[in-house]
Amino acid sequence: MRVTGTGHASMRIDTAAGSILCDPWVNPAYFASWFPFPDNSLLDWDTLGQVDYLYVSHLHRDHFDAAHLKRYVSKDATVLLPEFPTSEMEDELRALGFTKFLKAPNEQVVELDGGLKIMIQALTSPTDGPIGDSSLWVEYDGVRLLNQNDARPTDLSLFAELGHVHAHLLQFSGAIWYPMVYELPQAAKTAFGKQKRDRQFDRTWRYIDDLKADHVFPIAGPPCFLDDALWQFNDIHGDEGNIFPDQSVFLAEYAKVGGTNGIVLLPGSVAEVTTSGASTTHPVPVEEFFANKVAHLEEMRERKRPIIEAEKASWRHPEVDVLGEMKRRIEPLLDESIYLAKGVGGPVRFDLVGYDGESVESIVVDFPGKEVRPYADEKVRYRFRTERALIEHLLHIGEVDWVNSLFLSCRFSAARIGQYNEFVYAFFKCLSTERLQYAEGWYDEHERAVDAEDITLDGWVVQRRCPHLKADLSRFGIVEGDQLTCQLHGWKFDMPSGRCLTSVGHKIRAHRADADTPAPAGEALS
Ligand code: FES
């Protein structure tokens, strides 16, 4: 099996029974904030795009690059489609000209022509990607590969049960706006960033240990930031709180925990994976490439500047009445929302900075009051500050997912009272009736689900499944004193009270093993 690195989470898998192109991403994403790193725009995409199958793991714009798919990927390719709750991905791909779809039944092995086997695991909670993320397992001629991508299944046993895996490709770096955009003192930001960076690596080691593949390929990040306004997010400034470590840092950190089987794929690297080993060739020596990272980024920044400027010029739509449009689009959704609105539990304020860089219009999305209105000097749960032009653009194009556009762009700052609130972001990625209904239904189901099984962990009896996204705490739970940390996403719980210390709601059921009376059962929302 041949795996060609094509940048970020993208790869081309070649076997004698057919080829699969995964997640080709070249054009900048999220308001021209993210670019693939290392640069992959100079690859021979005309050739790479002539494939038998296309797999797009999910709709995040650093995985689903509509312009590139349209221009470069053969429309004769059969799309291997994850079983997502909405038809958005299929609809978008059909609109680009794809006509052949294989709807892979979730978590079932499918045999394609010539003995090529695949299995797709789709994750479908409202917090998984833009309503859905997925991983692809491939087997041909005894060689097995898992492209886990940036998906976060609770564990990898499903794949491990299919036989020993030879190549495991997974995310290790950051892909979020936290903590950089928060209006915090620099020392606090650095401390939070460092915690996050450590947690990302811990999670990666756990997945690697779960699967015990012969070879581990760090993929799906980091992106690079080429706009001058975002340049500081590149991990080139010696900031230990930077959440975007690159593949060379991965190798160094992996070595510290005893990892010796890591393989970095640059764009154009080719790995031949067999049951007995892997040999890899690179377009330039990997160490040399990373030694020259700053020069690579600076050269790329100059080359891409016109693209960024052209994108920026398209954002302003002064004809859009932002308050009126937000009211029109968001208020009906607030009316429909029970769980998300209750979960947010307070007003969320948007401070929109005008074209002059100074004037500010403050708009509140009032979740308890179910209305969008001017800010009225009140306390708010979250405050976001961004350019008015960005919101104008989102309203102009009818964007239904502000996470997959505004928030991932990192072109905003934020402040909040209290803990992280996942419902805020879940709501702003569900700005369509279809998405909102799905998310509401999902929370409803999980609210009702009785998770009765308990386990004993370091002297505590605790519910087996994490209140966040159901990770098995017998594998992911770490107890330190009275605190339990679920290592899948790093959420913390105070066990005596059951309180979640990371996010609103999500109480855990726990009591000391030697105590008679258990604490009251947890509630999903409080
Ligand atoms: S499943 Fe996310 S922190 Fe436990």
JSON list of C-alpha atoms in Angstrom, two decimals, residues 9 22-23 55-60 63 80 82 84 89 132-136 147-150:
[
{"chain": "A", "resi": 9, "resn": "ALA", "atom": "CA", "xyz": [-4.95, 15.79, 6.71]},
{"chain": "A", "resi": 22, "resn": "CYS", "atom": "CA", "xyz": [-8.52, 11.89, 1.28]},
{"chain": "A", "resi": 23, "resn": "ASP", "atom": "CA", "xyz": [-9.37, 15.45, 2.36]},
{"chain": "A", "resi": 55, "resn": "TYR", "atom": "CA", "xyz": [-13.03, 10.40, 0.91]},
{"chain": "A", "resi": 56, "resn": "VAL", "atom": "CA", "xyz": [-13.84, 13.64, 2.72]},
{"chain": "A", "resi": 57, "resn": "SER", "atom": "CA", "xyz": [-13.86, 13.07, 6.46]},
{"chain": "A", "resi": 58, "resn": "HIS", "atom": "CA", "xyz": [-16.10, 16.02, 7.34]},
{"chain": "A", "resi": 59, "resn": "LEU", "atom": "CA", "xyz": [-17.14, 19.48, 6.27]},
{"chain": "A", "resi": 60, "resn": "HIS", "atom": "CA", "xyz": [-14.58, 21.59, 8.10]},
{"chain": "A", "resi": 63, "resn": "HIS", "atom": "CA", "xyz": [-10.84, 19.11, 4.93]},
{"chain": "A", "resi": 80, "resn": "LEU", "atom": "CA", "xyz": [-16.91, 7.13, 0.07]},
{"chain": "A", "resi": 82, "resn": "PRO", "atom": "CA", "xyz": [-19.69, 8.70, 5.95]},
{"chain": "A", "resi": 84, "resn": "PHE", "atom": "CA", "xyz": [-23.79, 11.52, 8.78]},
{"chain": "A", "resi": 89, "resn": "MET", "atom": "CA", "xyz": [-21.93, 16.65, 2.55]},
{"chain": "A", "resi": 132, "resn": "GLY", "atom": "CA", "xyz": [-20.07, 14.98, 12.09]},
{"chain": "A", "resi": 133, "resn": "ASP", "atom": "CA", "xyz": [-16.48, 13.84, 11.80]},
{"chain": "A", "resi": 134, "resn": "SER", "atom": "CA", "xyz": [-15.16, 10.49, 10.67]},
{"chain": "A", "resi": 135, "resn": "SER", "atom": "CA", "xyz": [-12.24, 8.08, 10.31]},
{"chain": "A", "resi": 136, "resn": "LEU", "atom": "CA", "xyz": [-11.40, 5.76, 7.43]},
{"chain": "A", "resi": 147, "resn": "ASN", "atom": "CA", "xyz": [-6.76, 7.43, 8.79]},
{"chain": "A", "resi": 148, "resn": "GLN", "atom": "CA", "xyz": [-8.12, 8.64, 12.11]},
{"chain": "A", "resi": 149, "resn": "ASN", "atom": "CA", "xyz": [-7.73, 12.21, 10.99]},
{"chain": "A", "resi": 150, "resn": "ASP", "atom": "CA", "xyz": [-8.90, 14.65, 13.68]}
]
